[in-house]
mmCIF file of C-alpha atoms and ligand atoms in Angstrom:
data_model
loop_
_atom_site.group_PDB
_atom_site.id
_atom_site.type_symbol
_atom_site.label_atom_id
_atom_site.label_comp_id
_atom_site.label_asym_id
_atom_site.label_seq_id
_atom_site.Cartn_x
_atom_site.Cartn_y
_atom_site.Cartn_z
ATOM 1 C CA UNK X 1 -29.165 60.845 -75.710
ATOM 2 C CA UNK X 2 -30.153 57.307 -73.794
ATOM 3 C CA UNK X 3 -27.515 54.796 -73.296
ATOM 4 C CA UNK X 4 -29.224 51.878 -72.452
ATOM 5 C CA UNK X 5 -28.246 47.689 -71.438
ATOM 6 C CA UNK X 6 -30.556 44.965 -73.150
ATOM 7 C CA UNK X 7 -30.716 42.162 -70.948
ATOM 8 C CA UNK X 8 -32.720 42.747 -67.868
ATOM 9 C CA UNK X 9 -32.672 46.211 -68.672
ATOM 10 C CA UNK X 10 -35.043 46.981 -71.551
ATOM 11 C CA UNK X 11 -36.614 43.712 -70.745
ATOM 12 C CA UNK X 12 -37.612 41.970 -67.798
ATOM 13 C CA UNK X 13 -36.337 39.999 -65.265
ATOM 14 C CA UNK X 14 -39.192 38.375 -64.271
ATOM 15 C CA UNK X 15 -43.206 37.424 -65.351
ATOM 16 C CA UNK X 16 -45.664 35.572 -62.897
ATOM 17 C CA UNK X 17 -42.776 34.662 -61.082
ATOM 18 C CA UNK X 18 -41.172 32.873 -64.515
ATOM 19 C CA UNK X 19 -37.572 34.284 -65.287
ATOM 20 C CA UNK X 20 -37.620 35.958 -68.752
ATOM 21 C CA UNK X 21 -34.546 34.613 -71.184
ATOM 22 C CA UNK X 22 -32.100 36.888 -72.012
ATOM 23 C CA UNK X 23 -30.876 37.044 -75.522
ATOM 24 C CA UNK X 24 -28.653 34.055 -75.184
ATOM 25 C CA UNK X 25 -31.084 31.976 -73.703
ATOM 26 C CA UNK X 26 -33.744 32.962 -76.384
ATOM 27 C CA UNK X 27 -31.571 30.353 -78.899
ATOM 28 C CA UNK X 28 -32.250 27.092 -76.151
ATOM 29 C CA UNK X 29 -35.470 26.355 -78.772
ATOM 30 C CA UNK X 30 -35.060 23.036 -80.477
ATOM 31 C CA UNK X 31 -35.075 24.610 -83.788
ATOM 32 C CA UNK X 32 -31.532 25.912 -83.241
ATOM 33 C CA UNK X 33 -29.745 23.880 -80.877
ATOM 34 C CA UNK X 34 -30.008 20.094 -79.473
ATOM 35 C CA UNK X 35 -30.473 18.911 -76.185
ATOM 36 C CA UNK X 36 -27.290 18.213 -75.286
ATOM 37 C CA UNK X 37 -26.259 22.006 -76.298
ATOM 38 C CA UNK X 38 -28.986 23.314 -74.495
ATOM 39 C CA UNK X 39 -27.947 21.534 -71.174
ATOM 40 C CA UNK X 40 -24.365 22.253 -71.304
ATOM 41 C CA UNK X 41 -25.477 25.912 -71.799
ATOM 42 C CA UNK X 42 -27.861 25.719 -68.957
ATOM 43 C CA UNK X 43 -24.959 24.426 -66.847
ATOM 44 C CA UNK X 44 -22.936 27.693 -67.828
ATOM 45 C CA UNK X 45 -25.155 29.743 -66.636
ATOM 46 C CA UNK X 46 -25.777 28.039 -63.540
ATOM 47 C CA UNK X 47 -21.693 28.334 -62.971
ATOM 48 C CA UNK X 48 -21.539 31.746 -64.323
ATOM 49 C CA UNK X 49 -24.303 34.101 -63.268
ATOM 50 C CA UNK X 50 -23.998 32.988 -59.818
ATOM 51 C CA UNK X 51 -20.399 34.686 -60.115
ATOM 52 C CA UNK X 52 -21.658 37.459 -62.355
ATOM 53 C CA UNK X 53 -23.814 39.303 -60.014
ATOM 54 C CA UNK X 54 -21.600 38.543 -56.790
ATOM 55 C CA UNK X 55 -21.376 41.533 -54.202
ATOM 56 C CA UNK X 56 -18.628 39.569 -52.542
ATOM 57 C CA UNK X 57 -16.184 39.243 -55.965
ATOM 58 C CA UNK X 58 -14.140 42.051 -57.606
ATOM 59 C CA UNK X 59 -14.771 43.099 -61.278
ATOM 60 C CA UNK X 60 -10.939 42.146 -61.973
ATOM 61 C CA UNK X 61 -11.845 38.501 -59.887
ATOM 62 C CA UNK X 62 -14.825 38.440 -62.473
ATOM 63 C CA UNK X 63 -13.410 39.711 -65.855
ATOM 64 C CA UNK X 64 -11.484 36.407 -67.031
ATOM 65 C CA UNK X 65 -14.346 34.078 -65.769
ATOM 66 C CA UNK X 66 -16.417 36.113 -67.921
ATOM 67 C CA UNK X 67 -14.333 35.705 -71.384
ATOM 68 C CA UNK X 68 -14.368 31.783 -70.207
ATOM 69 C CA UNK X 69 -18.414 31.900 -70.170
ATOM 70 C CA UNK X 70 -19.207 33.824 -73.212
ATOM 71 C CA UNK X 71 -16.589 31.912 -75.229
ATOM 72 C CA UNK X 72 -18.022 28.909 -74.062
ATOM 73 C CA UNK X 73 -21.533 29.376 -74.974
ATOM 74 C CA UNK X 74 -20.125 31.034 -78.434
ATOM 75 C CA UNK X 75 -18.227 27.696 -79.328
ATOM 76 C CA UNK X 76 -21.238 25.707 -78.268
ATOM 77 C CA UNK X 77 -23.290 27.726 -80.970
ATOM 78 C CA UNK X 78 -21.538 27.831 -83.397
ATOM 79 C CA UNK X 79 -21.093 23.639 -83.166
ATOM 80 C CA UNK X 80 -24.599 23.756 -83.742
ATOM 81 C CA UNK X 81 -24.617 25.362 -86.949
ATOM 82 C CA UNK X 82 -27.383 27.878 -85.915
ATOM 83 C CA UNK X 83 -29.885 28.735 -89.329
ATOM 84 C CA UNK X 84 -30.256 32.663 -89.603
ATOM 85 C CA UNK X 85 -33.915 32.396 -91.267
ATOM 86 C CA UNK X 86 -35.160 30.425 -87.789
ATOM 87 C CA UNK X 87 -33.995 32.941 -85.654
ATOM 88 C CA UNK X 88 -37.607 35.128 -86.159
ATOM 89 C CA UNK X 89 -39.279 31.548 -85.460
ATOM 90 C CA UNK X 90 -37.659 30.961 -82.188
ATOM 91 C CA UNK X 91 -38.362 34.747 -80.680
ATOM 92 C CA UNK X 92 -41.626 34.689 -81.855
ATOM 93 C CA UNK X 93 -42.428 31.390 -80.138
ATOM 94 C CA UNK X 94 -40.034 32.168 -76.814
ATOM 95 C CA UNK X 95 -41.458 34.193 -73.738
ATOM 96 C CA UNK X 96 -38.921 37.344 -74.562
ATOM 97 C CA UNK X 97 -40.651 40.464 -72.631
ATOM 98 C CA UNK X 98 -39.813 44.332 -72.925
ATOM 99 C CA UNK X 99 -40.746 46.227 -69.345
ATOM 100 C CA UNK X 100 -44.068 47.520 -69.625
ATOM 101 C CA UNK X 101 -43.993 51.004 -71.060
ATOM 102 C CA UNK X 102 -41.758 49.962 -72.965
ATOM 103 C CA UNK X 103 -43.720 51.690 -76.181
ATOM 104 C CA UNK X 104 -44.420 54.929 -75.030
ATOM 105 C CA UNK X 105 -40.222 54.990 -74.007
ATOM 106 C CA UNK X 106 -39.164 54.147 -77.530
ATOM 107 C CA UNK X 107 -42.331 56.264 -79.389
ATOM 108 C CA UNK X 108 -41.200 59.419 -77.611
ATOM 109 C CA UNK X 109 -37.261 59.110 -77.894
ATOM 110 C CA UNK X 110 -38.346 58.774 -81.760
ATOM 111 C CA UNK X 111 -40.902 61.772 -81.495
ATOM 112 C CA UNK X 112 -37.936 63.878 -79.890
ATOM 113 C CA UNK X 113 -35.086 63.027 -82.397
ATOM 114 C CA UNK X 114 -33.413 61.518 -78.932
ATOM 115 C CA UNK X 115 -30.837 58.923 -80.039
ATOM 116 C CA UNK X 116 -31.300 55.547 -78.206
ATOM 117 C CA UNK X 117 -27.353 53.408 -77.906
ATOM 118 C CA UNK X 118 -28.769 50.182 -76.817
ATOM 119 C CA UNK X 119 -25.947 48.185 -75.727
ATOM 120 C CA UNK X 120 -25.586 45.076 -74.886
ATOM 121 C CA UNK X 121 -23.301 41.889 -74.028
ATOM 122 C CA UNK X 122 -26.508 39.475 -75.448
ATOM 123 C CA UNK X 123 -26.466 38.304 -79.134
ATOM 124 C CA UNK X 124 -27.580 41.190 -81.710
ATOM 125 C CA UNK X 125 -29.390 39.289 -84.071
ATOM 126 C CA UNK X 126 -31.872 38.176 -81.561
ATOM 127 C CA UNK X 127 -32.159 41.336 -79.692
ATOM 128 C CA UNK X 128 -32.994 43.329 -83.149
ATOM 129 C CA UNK X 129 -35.612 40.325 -83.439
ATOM 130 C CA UNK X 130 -36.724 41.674 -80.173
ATOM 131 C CA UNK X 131 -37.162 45.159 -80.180
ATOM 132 C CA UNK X 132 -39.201 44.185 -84.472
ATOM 133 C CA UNK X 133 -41.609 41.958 -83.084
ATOM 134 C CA UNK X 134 -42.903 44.600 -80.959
ATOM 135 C CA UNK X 135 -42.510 47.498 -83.455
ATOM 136 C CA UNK X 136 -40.254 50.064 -82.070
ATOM 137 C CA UNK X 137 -36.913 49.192 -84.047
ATOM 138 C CA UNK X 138 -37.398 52.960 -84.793
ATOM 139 C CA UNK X 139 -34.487 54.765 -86.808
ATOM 140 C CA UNK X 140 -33.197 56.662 -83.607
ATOM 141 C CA UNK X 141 -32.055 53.259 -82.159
ATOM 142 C CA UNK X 142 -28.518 52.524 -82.739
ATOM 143 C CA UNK X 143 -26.835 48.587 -81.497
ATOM 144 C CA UNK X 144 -23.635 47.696 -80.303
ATOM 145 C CA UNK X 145 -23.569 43.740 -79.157
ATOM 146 C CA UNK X 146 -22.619 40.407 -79.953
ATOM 147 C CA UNK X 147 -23.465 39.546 -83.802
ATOM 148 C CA UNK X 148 -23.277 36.258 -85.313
ATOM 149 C CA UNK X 149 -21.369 35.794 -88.487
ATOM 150 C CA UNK X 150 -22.903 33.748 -91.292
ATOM 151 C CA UNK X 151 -21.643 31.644 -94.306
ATOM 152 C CA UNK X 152 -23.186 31.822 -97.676
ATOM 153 C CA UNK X 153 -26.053 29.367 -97.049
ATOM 154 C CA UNK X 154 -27.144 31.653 -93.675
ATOM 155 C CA UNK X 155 -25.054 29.074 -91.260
ATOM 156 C CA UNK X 156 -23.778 30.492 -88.316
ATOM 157 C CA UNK X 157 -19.749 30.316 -88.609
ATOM 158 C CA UNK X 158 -18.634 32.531 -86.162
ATOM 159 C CA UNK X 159 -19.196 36.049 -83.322
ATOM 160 C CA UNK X 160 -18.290 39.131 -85.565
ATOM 161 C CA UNK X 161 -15.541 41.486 -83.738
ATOM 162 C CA UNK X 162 -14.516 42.073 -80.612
ATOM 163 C CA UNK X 163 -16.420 39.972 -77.663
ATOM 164 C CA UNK X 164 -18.706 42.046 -75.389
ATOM 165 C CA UNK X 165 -19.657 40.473 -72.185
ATOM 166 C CA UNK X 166 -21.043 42.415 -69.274
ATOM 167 C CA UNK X 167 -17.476 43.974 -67.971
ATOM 168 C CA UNK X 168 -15.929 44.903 -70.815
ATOM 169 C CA UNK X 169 -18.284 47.672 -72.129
ATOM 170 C CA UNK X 170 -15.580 50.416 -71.215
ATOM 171 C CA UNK X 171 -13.812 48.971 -74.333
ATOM 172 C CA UNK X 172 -16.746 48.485 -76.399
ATOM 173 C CA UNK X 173 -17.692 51.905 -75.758
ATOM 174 C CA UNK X 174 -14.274 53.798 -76.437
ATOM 175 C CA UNK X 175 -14.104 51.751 -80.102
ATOM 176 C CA UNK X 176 -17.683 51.873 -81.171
ATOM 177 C CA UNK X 177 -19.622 54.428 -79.426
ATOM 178 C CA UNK X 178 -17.080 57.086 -79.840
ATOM 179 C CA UNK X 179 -17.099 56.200 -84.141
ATOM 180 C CA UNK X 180 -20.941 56.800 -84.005
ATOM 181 C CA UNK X 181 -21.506 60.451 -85.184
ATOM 182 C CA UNK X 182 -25.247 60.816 -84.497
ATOM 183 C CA UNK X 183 -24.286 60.743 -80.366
ATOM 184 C CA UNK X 184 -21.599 63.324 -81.548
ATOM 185 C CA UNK X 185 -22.667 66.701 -79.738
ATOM 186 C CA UNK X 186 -24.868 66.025 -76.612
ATOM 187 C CA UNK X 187 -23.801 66.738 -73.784
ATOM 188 C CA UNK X 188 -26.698 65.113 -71.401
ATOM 189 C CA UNK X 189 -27.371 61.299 -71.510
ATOM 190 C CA UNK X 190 -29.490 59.270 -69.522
ATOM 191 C CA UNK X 191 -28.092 55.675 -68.697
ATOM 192 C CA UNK X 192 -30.185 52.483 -68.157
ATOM 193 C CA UNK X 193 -28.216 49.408 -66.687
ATOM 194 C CA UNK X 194 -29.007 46.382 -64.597
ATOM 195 C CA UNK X 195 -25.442 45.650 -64.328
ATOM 196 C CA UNK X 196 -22.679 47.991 -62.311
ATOM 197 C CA UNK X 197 -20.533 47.329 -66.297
ATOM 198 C CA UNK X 198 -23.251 49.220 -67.718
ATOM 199 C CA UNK X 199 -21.689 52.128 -65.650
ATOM 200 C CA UNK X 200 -19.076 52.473 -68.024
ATOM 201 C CA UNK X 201 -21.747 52.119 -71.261
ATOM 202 C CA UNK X 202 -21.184 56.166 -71.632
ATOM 203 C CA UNK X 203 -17.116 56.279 -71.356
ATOM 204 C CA UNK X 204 -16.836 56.552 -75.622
ATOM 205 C CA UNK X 205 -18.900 59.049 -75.627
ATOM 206 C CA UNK X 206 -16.872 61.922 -75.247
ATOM 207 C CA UNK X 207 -18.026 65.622 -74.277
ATOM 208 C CA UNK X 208 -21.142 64.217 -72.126
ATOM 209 C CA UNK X 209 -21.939 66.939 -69.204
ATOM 210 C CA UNK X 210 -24.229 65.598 -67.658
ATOM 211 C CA UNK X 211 -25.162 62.043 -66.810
ATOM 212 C CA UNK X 212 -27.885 60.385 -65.096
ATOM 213 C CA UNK X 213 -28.141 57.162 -64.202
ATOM 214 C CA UNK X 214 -30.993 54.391 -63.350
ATOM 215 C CA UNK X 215 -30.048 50.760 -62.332
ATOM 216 C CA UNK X 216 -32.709 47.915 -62.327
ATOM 217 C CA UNK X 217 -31.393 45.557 -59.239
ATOM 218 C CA UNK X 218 -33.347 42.538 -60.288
ATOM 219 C CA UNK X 219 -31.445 39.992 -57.944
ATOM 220 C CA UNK X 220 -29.533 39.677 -54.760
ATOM 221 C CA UNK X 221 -31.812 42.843 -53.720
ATOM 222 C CA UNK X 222 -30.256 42.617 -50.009
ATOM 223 C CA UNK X 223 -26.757 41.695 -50.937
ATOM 224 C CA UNK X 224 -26.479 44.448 -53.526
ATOM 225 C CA UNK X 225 -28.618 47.690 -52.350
ATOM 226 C CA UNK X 226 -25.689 49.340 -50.938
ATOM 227 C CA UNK X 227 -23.250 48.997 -53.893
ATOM 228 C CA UNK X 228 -26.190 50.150 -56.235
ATOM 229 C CA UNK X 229 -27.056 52.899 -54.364
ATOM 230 C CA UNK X 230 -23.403 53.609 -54.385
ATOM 231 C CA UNK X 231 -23.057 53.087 -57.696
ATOM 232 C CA UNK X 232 -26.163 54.679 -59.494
ATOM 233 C CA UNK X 233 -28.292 58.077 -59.300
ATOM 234 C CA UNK X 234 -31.499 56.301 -59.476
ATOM 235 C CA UNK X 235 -32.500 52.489 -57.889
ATOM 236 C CA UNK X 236 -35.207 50.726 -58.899
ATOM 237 C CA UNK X 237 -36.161 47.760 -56.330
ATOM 238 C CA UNK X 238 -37.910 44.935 -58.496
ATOM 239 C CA UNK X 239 -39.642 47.330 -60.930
ATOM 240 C CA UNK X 240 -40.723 45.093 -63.841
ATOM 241 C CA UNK X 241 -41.821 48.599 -65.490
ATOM 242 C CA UNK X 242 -40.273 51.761 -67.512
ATOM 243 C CA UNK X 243 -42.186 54.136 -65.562
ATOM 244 C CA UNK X 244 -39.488 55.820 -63.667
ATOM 245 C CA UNK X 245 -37.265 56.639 -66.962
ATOM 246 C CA UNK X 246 -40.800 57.358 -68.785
ATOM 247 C CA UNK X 247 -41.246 59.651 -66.279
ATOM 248 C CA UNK X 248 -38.629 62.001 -66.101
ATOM 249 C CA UNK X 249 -38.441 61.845 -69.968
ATOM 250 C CA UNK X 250 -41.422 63.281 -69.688
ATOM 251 C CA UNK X 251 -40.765 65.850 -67.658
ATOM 252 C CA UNK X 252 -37.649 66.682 -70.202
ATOM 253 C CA UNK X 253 -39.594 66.375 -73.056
ATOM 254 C CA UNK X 254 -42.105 68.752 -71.955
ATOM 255 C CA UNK X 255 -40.206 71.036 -70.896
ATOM 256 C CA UNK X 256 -38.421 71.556 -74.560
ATOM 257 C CA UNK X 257 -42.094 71.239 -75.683
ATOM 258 C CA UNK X 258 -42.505 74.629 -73.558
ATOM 259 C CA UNK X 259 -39.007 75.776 -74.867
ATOM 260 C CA UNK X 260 -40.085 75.078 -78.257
ATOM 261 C CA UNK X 261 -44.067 76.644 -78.201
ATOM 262 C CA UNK X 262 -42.304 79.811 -76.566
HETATM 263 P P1 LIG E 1 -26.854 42.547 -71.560
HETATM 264 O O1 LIG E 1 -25.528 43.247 -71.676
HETATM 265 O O2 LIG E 1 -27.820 42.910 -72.664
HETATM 266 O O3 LIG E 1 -27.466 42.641 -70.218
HETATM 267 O O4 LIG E 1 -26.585 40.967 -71.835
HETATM 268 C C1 LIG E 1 -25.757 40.209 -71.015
HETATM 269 C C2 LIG E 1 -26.502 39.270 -70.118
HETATM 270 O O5 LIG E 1 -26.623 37.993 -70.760
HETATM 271 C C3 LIG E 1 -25.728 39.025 -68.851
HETATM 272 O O6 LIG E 1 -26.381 39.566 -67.739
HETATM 273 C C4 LIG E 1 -25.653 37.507 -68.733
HETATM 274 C C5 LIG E 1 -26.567 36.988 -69.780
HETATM 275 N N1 LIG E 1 -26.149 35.703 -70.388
HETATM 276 C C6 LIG E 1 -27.077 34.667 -70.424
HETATM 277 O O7 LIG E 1 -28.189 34.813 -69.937
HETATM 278 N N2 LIG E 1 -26.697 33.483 -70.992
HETATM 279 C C7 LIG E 1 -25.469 33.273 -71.539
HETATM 280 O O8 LIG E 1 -25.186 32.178 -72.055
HETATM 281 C C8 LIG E 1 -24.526 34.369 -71.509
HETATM 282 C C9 LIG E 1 -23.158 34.184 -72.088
HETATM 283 C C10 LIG E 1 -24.924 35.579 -70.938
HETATM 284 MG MG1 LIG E 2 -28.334 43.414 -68.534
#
């Protein structure tokens, strides 16, 4: 099976040298919030990430200050009584960007029967937006993430469930991974993470054998090399592409093919 983060991850960090929005940021569009919301969001993030993705600070240092920043930008939201049939409107019109590859990745994981666990501390309902604007929300793609909540008339009320922001997957993974019977029963996953908490993406999964992992270090390239290549199998240097993953799926899938023919 793939494990696999949203954010960064499956999509890009960066276009002609324009930062692509996350899933979060996809909502700053004037059809769903107001100015002021927008700026006050945009000043979270500009507290937040800078902590987020710091060598220097320990997970437990970062862990509360992460509750405080999601919860934040969830109250703010929710204030602005978000419209669920907009939400298509605003990804369509934002500059949202899967890496390039990114069709032949989900085509053959849906060729091979692979299961795909995206999971992800963004906002569900956007990233499902995401991945059915550019036609691979295939049936071998399974979501755990943030989803909104909403009232009768399709107004946003409140975050279903248990909050997932980029430290806790561990938790996230033990509750819902482990319920999810179609990752029952393989022993070899492949993880995809831009974060060192998508480490921990696989730890509800029980029985996996083998694991491989591939981080994406976007930022901080200097600051962070060593703890990456510490941390993960496989480090990819400002690689706006799948081709590394497509690559040794490749060489997986063919193999089976062989297996298979023979
Ligand atoms: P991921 O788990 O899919 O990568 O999503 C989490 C990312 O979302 C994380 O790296 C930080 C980012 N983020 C924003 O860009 N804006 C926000 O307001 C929040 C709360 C998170
Ligand atoms: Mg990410």
């Amino acid at each position: 099976m793939v494990i696999s983060d949203f954010d960064m991850t499956l999509t890009r960090f960066a276009h002609n040298g324009k930062r692509v929005p996350t899933t979060h940021n996809i909502l700053d569009h004037r059809l769903l919030i107001d100015e002021d919301c927008s700026k006050k969001i945009r000043e979270l993030l500009n507290t937040y990430y800078p902590i987020e993705i710091d060598a220097g600070r320990t997970v437990e240092d970062k862990l509360p200050l992460m509750v405080e920043w999601w919860t934040q930008v969830h109250e703010l939201l929710i204030q602005q009584r978000i419209r669920k049939d907009l939400l298509a409107q605003a990804v369509k019109e934002s500059s949202a960007m899967l890496r390039e590859g990114y069709k032949v990745f989900f085509d053959r994981l849906t060729e091979q029967q692979v299961p795909l666990l995206i999971f992800s501390a963004g906002v569900g309902d956007v990233l499902e937006e995401v991945i059915r604007q550019n036609n691979v929300f295939h049936p071998n793609v399974h979501i755990i993430s943030n989803y909104m909540d909403f009232d009768q008339t399709g107004v946003l009320r409140a975050f279903q469930g248990q909050l997932n922001h980029t430290f806790n997957k561990r938790e996230g993974a033990l509750s819902h991974a482990s319920g999810l019977r179609v990752l029952q029963g393989r022993p070899n996953v492949l993880l995809l993470g831009d974060s060192l908490g998508d480490l921990t993406m696989a730890d509800g999964v029980s029985e996996h054998q083998n694991i491989l992992t591939i981080g994406f270090l976007n930022d901080q390239m200097d600051e962070r090399k060593e703890l990456y290549v510490k941390s993960f199998d496989v480090v990819l240097v400002k690689d706006e592409t799948m081709e590394v993953p497509n690559a040794i799926l490749k060489y997986i899938t063919s193999s089976t093919d062989n297996k298979l023919d023979a």
